[in-house]
PDB file of C-alpha atoms and ligand atoms in Angstrom:
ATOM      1  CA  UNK A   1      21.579   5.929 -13.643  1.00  0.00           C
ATOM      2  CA  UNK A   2      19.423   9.052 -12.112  1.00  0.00           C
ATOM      3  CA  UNK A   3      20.006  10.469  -9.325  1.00  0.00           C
ATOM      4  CA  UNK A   4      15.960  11.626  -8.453  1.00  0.00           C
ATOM      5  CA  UNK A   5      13.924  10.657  -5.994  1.00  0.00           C
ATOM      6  CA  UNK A   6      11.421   7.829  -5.835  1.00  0.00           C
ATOM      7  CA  UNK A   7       8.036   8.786  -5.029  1.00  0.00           C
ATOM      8  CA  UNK A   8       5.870   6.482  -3.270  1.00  0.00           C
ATOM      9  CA  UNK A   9       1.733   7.676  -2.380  1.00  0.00           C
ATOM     10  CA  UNK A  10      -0.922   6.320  -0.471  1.00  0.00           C
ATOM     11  CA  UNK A  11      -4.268   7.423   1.700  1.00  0.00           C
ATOM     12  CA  UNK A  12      -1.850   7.535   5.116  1.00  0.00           C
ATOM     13  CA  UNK A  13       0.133   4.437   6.738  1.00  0.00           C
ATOM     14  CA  UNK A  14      -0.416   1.615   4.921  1.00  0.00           C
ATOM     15  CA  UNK A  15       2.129   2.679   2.459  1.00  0.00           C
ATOM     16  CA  UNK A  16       5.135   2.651   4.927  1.00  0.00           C
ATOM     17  CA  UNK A  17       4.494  -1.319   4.522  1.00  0.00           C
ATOM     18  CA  UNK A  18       6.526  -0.481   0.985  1.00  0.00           C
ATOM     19  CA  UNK A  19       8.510   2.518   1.923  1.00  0.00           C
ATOM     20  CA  UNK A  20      10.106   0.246   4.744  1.00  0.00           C
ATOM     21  CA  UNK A  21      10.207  -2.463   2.010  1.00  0.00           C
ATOM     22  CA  UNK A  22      11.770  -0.532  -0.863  1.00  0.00           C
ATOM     23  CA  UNK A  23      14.573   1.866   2.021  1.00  0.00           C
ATOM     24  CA  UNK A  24      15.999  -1.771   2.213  1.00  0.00           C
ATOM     25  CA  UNK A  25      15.942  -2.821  -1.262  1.00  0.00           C
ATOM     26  CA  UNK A  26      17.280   0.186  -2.310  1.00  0.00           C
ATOM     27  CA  UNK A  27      19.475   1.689   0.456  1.00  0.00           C
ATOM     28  CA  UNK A  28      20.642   4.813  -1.874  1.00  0.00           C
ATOM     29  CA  UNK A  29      17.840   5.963  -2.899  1.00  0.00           C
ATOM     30  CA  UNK A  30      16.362   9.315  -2.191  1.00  0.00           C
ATOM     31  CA  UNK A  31      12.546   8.297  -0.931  1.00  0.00           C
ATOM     32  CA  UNK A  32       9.714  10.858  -1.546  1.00  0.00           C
ATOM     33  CA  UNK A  33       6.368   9.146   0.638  1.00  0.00           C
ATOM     34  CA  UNK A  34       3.023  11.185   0.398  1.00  0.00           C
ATOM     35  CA  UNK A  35       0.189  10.775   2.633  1.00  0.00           C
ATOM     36  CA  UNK A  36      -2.938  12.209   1.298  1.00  0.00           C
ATOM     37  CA  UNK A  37      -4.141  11.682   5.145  1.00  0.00           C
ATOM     38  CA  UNK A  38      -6.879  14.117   4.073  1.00  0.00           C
ATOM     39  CA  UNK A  39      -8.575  12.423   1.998  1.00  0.00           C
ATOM     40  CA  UNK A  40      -8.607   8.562   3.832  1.00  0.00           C
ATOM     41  CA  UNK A  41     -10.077   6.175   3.904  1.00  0.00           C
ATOM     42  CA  UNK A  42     -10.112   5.851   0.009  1.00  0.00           C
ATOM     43  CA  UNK A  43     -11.224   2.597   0.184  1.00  0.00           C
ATOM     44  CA  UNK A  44     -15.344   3.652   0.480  1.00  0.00           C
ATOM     45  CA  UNK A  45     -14.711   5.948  -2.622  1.00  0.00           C
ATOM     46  CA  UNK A  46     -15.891   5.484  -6.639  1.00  0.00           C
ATOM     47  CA  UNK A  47     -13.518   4.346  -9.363  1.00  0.00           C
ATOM     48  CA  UNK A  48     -13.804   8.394 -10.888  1.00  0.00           C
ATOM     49  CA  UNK A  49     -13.120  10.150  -7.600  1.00  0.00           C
ATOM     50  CA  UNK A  50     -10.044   7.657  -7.081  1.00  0.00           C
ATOM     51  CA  UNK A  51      -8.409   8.552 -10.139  1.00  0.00           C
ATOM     52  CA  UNK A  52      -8.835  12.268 -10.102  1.00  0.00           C
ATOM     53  CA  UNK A  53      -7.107  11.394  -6.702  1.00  0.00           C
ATOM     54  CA  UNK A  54      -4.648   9.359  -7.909  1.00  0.00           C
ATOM     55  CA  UNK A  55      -4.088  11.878 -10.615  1.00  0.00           C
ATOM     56  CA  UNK A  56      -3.319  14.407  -8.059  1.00  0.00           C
ATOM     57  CA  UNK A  57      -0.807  12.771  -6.301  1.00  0.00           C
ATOM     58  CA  UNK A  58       0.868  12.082  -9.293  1.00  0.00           C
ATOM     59  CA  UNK A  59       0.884  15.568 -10.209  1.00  0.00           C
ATOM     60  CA  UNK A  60       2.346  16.416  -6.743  1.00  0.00           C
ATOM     61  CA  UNK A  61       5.044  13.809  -6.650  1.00  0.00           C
ATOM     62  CA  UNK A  62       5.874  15.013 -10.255  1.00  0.00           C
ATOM     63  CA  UNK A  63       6.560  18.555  -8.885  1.00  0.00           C
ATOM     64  CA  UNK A  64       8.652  17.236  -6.475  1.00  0.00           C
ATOM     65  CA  UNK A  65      10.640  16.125  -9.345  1.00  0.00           C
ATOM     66  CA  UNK A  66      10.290  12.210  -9.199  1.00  0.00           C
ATOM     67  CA  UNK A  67      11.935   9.587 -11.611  1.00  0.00           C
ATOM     68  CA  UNK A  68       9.618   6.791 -10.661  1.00  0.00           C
ATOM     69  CA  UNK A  69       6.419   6.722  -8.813  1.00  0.00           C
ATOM     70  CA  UNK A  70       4.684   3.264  -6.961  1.00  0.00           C
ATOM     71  CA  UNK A  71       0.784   3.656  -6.074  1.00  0.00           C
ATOM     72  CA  UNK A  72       1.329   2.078  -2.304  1.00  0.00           C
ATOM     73  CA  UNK A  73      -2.309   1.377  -2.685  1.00  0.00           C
ATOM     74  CA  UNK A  74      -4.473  -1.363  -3.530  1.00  0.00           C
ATOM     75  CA  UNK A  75      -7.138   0.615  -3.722  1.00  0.00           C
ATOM     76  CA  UNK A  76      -5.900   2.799  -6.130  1.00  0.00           C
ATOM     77  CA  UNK A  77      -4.053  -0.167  -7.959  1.00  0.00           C
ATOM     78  CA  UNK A  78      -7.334  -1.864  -8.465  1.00  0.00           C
ATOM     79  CA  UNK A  79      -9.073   1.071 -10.072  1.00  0.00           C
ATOM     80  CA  UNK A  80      -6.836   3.151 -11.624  1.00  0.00           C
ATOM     81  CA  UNK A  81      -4.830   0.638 -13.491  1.00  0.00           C
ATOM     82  CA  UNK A  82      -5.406   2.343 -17.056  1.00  0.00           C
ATOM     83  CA  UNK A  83      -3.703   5.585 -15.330  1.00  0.00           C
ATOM     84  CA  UNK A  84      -0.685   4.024 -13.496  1.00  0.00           C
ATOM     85  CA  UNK A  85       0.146   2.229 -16.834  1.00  0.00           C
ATOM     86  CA  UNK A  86      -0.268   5.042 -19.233  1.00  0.00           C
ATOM     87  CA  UNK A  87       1.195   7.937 -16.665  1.00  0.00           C
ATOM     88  CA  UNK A  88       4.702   9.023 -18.601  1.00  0.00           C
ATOM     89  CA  UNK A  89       6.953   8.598 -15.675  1.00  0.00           C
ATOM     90  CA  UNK A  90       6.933   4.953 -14.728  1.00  0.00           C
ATOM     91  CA  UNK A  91       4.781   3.781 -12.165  1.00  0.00           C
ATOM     92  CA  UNK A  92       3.435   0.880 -10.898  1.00  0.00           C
ATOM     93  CA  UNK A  93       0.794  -0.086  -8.433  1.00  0.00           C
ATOM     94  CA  UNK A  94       0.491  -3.309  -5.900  1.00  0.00           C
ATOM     95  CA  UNK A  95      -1.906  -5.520  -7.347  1.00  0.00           C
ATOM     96  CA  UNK A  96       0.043  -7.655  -9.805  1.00  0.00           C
ATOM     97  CA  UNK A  97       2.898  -8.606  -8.353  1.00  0.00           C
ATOM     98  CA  UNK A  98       0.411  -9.331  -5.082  1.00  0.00           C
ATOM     99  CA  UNK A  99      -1.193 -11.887  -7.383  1.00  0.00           C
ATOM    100  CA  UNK A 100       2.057 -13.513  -8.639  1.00  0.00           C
ATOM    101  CA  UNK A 101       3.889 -13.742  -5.410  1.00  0.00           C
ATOM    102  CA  UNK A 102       0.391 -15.583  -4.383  1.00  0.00           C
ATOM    103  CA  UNK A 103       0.424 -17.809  -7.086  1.00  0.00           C
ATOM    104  CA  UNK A 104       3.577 -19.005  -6.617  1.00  0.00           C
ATOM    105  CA  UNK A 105       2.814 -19.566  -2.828  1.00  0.00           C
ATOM    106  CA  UNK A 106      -0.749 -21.217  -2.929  1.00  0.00           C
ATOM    107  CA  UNK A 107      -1.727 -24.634  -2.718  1.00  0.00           C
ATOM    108  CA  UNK A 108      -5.149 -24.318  -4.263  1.00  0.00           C
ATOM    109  CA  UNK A 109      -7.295 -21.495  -1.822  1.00  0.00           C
ATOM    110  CA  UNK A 110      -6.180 -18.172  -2.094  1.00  0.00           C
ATOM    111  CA  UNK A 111      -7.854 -15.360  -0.475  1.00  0.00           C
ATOM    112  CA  UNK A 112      -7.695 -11.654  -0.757  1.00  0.00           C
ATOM    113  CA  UNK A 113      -8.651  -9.277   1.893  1.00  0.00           C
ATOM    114  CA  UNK A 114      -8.635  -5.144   0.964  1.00  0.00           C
ATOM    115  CA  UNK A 115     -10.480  -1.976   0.800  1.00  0.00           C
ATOM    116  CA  UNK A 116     -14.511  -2.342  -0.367  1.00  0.00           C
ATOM    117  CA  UNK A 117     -13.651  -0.207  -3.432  1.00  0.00           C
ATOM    118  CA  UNK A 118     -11.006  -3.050  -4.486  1.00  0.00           C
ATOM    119  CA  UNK A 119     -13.237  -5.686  -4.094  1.00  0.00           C
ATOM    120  CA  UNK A 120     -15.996  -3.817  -6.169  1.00  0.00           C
ATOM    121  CA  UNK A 121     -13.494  -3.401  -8.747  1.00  0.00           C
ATOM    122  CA  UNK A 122     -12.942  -6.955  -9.692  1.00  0.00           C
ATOM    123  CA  UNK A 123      -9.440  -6.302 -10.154  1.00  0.00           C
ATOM    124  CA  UNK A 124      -7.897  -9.023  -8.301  1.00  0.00           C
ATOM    125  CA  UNK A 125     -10.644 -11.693  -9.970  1.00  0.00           C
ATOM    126  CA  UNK A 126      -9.268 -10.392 -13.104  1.00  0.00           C
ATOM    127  CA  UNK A 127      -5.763 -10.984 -11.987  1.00  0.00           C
ATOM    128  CA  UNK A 128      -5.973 -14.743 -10.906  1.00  0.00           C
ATOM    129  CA  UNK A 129      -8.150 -15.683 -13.922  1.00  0.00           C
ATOM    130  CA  UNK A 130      -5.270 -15.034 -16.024  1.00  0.00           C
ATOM    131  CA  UNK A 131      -2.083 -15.423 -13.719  1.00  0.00           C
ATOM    132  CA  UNK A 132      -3.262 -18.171 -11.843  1.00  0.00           C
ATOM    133  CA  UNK A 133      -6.987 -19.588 -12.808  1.00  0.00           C
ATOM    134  CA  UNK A 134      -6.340 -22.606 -11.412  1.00  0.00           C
ATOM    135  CA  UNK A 135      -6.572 -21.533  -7.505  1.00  0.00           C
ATOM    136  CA  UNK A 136     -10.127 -20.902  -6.046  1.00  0.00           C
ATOM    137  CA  UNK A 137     -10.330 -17.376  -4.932  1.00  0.00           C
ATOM    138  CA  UNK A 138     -12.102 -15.648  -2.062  1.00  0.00           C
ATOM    139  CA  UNK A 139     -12.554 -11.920  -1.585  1.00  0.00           C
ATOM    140  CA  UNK A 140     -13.563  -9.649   1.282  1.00  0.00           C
ATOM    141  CA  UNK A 141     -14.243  -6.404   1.621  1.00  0.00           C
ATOM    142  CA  UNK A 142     -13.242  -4.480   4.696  1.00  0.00           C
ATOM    143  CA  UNK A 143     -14.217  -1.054   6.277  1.00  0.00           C
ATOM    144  CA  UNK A 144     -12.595  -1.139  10.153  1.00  0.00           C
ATOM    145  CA  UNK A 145      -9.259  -1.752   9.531  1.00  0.00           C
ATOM    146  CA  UNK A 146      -8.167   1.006   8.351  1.00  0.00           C
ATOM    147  CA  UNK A 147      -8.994   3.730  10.518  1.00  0.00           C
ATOM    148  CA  UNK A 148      -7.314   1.174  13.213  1.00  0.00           C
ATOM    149  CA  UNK A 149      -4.610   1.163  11.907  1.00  0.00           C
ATOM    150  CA  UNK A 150      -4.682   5.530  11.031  1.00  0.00           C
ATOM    151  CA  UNK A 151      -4.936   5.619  14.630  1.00  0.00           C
ATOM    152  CA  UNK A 152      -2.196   3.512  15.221  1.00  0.00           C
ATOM    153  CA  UNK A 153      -3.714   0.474  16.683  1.00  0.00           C
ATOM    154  CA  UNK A 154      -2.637  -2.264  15.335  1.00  0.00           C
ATOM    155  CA  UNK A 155      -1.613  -4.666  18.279  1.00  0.00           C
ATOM    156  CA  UNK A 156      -3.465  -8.134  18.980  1.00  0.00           C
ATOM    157  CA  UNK A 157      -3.364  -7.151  22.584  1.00  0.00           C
ATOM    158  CA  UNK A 158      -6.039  -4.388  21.644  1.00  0.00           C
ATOM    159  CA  UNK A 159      -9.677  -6.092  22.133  1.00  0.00           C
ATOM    160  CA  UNK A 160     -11.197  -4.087  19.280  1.00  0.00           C
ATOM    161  CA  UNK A 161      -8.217  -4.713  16.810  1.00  0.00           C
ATOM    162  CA  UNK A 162      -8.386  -8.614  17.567  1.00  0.00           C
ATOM    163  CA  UNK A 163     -12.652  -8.313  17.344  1.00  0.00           C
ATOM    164  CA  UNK A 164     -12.167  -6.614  13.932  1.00  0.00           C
ATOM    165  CA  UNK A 165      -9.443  -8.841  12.847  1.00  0.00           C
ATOM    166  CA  UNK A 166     -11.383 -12.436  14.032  1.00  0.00           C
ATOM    167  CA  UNK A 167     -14.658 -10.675  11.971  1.00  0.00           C
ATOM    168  CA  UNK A 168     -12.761  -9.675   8.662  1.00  0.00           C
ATOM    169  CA  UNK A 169     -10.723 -13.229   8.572  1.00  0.00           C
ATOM    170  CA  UNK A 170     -13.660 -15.566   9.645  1.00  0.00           C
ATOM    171  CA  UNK A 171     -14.443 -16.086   6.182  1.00  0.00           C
ATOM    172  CA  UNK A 172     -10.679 -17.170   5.366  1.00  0.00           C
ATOM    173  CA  UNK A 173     -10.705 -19.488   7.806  1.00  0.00           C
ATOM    174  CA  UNK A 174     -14.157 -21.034   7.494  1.00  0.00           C
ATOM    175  CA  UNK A 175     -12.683 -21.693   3.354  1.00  0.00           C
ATOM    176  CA  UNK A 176      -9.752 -23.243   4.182  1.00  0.00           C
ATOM    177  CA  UNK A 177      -7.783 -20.715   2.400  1.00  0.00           C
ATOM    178  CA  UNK A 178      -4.133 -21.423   2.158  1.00  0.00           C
ATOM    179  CA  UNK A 179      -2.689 -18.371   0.941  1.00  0.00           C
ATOM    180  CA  UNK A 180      -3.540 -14.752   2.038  1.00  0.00           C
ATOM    181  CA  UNK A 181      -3.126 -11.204   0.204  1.00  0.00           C
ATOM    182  CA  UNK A 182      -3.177  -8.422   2.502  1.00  0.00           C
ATOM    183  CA  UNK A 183      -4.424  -6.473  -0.418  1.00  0.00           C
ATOM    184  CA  UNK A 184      -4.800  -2.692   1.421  1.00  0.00           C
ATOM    185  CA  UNK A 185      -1.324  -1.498   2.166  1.00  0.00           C
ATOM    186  CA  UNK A 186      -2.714  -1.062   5.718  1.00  0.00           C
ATOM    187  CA  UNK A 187      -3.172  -4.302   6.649  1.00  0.00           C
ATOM    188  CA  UNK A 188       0.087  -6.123   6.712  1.00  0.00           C
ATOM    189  CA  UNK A 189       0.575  -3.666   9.487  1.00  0.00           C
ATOM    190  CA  UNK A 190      -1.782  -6.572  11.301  1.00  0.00           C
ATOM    191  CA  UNK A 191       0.354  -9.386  10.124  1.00  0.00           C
ATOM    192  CA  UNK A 192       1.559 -10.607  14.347  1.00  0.00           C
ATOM    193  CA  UNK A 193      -2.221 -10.916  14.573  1.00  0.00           C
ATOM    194  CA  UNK A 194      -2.820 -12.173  11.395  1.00  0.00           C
ATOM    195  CA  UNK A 195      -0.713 -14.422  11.996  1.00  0.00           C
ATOM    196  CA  UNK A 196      -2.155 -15.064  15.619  1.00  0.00           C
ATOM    197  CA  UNK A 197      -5.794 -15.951  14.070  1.00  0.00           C
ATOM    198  CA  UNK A 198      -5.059 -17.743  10.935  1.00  0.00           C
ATOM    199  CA  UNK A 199      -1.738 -20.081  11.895  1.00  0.00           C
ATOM    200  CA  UNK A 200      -0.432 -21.757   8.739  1.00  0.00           C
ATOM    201  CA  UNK A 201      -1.744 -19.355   6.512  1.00  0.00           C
ATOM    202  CA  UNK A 202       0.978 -17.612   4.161  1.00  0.00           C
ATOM    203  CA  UNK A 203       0.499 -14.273   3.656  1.00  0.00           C
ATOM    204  CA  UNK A 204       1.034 -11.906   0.965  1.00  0.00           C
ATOM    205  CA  UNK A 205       2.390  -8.357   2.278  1.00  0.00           C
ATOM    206  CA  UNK A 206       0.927  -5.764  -0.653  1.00  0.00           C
ATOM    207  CA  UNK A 207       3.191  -3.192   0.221  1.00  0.00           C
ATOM    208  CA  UNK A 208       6.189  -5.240   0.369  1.00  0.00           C
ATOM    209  CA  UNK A 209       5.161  -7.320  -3.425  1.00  0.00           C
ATOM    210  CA  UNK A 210       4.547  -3.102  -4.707  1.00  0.00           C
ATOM    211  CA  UNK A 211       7.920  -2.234  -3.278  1.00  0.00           C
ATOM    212  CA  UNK A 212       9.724  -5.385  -5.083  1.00  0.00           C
ATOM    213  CA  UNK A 213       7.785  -4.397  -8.700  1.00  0.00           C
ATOM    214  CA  UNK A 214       8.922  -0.675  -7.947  1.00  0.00           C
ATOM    215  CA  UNK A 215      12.729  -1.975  -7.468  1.00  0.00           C
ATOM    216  CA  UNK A 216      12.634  -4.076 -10.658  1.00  0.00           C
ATOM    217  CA  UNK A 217      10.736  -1.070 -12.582  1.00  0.00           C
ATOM    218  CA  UNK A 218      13.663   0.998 -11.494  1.00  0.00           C
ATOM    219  CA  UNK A 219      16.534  -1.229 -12.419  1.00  0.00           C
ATOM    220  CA  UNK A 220      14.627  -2.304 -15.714  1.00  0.00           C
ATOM    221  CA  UNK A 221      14.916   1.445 -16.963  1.00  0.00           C
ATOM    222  CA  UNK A 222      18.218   1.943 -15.995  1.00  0.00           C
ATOM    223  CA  UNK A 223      17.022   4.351 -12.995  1.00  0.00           C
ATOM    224  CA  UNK A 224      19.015   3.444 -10.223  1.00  0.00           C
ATOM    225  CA  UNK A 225      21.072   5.751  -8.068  1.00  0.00           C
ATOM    226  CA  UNK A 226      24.474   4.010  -7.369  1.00  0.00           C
ATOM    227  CA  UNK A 227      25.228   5.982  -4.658  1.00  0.00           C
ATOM    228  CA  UNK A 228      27.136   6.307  -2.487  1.00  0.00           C
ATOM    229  CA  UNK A 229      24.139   6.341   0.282  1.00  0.00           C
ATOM    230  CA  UNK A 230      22.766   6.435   2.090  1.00  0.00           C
ATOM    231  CA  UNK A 231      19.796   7.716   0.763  1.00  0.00           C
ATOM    232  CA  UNK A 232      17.197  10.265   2.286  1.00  0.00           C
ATOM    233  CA  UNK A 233      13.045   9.842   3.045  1.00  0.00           C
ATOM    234  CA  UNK A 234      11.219  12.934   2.701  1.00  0.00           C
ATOM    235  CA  UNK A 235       7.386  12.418   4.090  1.00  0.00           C
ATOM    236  CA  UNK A 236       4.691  14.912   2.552  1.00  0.00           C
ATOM    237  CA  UNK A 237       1.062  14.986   4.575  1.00  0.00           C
ATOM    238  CA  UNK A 238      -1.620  16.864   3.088  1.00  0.00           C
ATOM    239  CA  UNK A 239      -4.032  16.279   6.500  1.00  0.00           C
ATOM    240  CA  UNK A 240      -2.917  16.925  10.209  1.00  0.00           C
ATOM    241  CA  UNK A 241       1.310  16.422  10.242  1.00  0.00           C
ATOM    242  CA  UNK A 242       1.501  15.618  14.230  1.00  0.00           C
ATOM    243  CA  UNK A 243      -1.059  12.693  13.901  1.00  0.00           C
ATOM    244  CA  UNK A 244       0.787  11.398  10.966  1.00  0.00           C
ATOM    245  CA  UNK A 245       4.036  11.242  13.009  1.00  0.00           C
ATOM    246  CA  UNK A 246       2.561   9.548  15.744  1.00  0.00           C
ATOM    247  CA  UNK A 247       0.949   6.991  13.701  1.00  0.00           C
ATOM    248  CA  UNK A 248       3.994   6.422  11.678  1.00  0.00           C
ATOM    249  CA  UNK A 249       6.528   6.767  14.554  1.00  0.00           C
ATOM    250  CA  UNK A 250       4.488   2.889  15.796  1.00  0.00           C
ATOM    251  CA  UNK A 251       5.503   1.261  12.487  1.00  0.00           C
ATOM    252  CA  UNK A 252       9.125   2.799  11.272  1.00  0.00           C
ATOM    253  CA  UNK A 253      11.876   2.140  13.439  1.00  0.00           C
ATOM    254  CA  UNK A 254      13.515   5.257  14.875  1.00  0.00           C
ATOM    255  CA  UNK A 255       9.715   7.733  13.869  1.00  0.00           C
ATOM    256  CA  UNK A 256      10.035  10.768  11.262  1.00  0.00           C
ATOM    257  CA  UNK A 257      11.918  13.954  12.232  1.00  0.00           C
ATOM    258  CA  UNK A 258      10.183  17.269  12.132  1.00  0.00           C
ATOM    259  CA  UNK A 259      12.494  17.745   9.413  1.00  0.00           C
ATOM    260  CA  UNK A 260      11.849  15.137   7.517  1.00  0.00           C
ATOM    261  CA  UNK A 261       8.344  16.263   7.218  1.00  0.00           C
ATOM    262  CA  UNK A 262       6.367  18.967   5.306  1.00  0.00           C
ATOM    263  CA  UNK A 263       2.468  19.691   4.054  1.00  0.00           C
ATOM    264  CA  UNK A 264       1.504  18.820   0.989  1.00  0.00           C
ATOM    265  CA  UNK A 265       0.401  21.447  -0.988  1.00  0.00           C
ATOM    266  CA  UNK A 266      -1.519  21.024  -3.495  1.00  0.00           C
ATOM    267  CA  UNK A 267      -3.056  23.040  -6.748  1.00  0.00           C
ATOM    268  CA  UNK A 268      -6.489  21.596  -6.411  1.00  0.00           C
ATOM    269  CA  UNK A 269      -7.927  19.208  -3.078  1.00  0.00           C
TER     270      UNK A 269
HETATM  271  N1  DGL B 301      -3.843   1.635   1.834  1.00  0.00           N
HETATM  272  C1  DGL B 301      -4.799   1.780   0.781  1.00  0.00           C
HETATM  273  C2  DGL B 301      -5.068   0.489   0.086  1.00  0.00           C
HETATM  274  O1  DGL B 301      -4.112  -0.234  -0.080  1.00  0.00           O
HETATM  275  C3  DGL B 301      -5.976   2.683   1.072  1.00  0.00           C
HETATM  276  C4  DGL B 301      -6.850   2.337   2.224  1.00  0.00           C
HETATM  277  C5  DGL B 301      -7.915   3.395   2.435  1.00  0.00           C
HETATM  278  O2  DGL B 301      -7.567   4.571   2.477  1.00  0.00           O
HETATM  279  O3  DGL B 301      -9.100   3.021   2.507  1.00  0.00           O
HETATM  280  O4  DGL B 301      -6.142   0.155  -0.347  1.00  0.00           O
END
């Protein structure tokens, strides 16, 4: 049992996909989420500048004095796999239990759609040749989505969220794909039009896959607050705080309280 907080970190929103997952898996916990809104998108950045970034928010969540830390990223994930393993507080990232939830889903095509920087890592292709080589497996790279989705558009009423969204799942469709990761935390934050332009498709939340592998990390080292509850969410921003809010206040039920929300400061940016 420990009675510290959870730290969760990604570029901005997408990581509320597993903070919303992981407040109700774990109703007592004490939730630390940081936003390192000034440094998005990640996703257009090199494998070295993403882990001295990942390093830093690792450092940061550390200070905050963290038990357990999930990389709400799939960009991050995919290329800084060798740091979220070997970091000494436990941690885990998105990817593989993405991949497994997939391969227990598919019927033969799966697909994964994330940040360019996750593609160009080869992670994922990595990840179904030895979980599941038998599906056939299509990647995309993405650039629009995400600063949609920073600005808090999201909704398939919104002409340029639907033209973005009918570009970036063409391919999916065209393949027959059967199965779906949403492999950038930001995107299941699409999923009613997703859903709209790809009927029958099953798709894989990232966030919500990280938040079940953070959960089971948790109970596996004996980590778990019992309670009683419930627990708190504390949101750190290292960009603009207001525009955070607003974003945020679109995908968590009830927004963020001023109080609930402080700058991230940092030792190095
Ligand atoms: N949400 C992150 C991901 O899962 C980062 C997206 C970005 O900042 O480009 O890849």
């Amino acid at each position: 049992m420990d009675r510290r907080p959870i730290g969760i970190f990604d570029s901005g929103v997408g990581g509320l996909t597993a903070l919303r997952s992981l407040r109700a898996l774990l109703p007592c916990e004490d939730l630390i989420f940081l936003a390192d809104t000034a440094r998005v998108p990640y996703g257009v950045r090199g494998a070295g500048e993403l882990n001295a970034i990942a390093e830093d928010n690792f450092l940061l969540l550390e200070s905050l004095g963290v038990k357990a830390v999930l990389a709400a990223c799939g960009t991050v994930s995919a290329n800084c796999a060798a740091l979220i393993d070997g970091w000494p507080t436990p941690a885990c990232g998105v990817l593989e239990p993405s991949v497994r939830a997939a391969a227990a889903a598919a019927r033969g095509r799966a697909g994964v759609l994330a940040t360019e920087a996750t593609v160009r890592s080869g992670a994922f292709e990595r990840l179904f040749a030895s979980i599941a080589p038998e599906l056939e497996l299509l990647s995309r790279g993405n650039t629009e989505l995400v600063p949609l989705a920073e600005a808090g558009r999201t909704s398939p009423g919104d002409a340029e969220v639907r033209a973005a969204l009918e570009r970036a799942l063409e391919p999916f469709r065209a393949a027959g794909t059967d199965t779906l990761i949403l492999g950038c935390t930001h995107f299941p934050l699409f999923s009613e039009a997703v859903k709209e332009l790809l009927p029958g498709v099953t798709l894989i939340n990232s966030g919500e896959a990280g938040a079940r592998a953070a959960a089971a990390l948790c109970s596996g080292r004996g980590l778990l607050n019992p309670g009683p509850g419930p627990g708190s969410t504390h949101y750190f921003v290292s960009g603009d705080i207001s525009s955070f809010a607003a974003a945020a206040a679109r995908f968590l039920p009830g927004g963020i309280e001023a109080a609930e929300i402080s700058r991230a400061e940092r030792e190095r940016s």
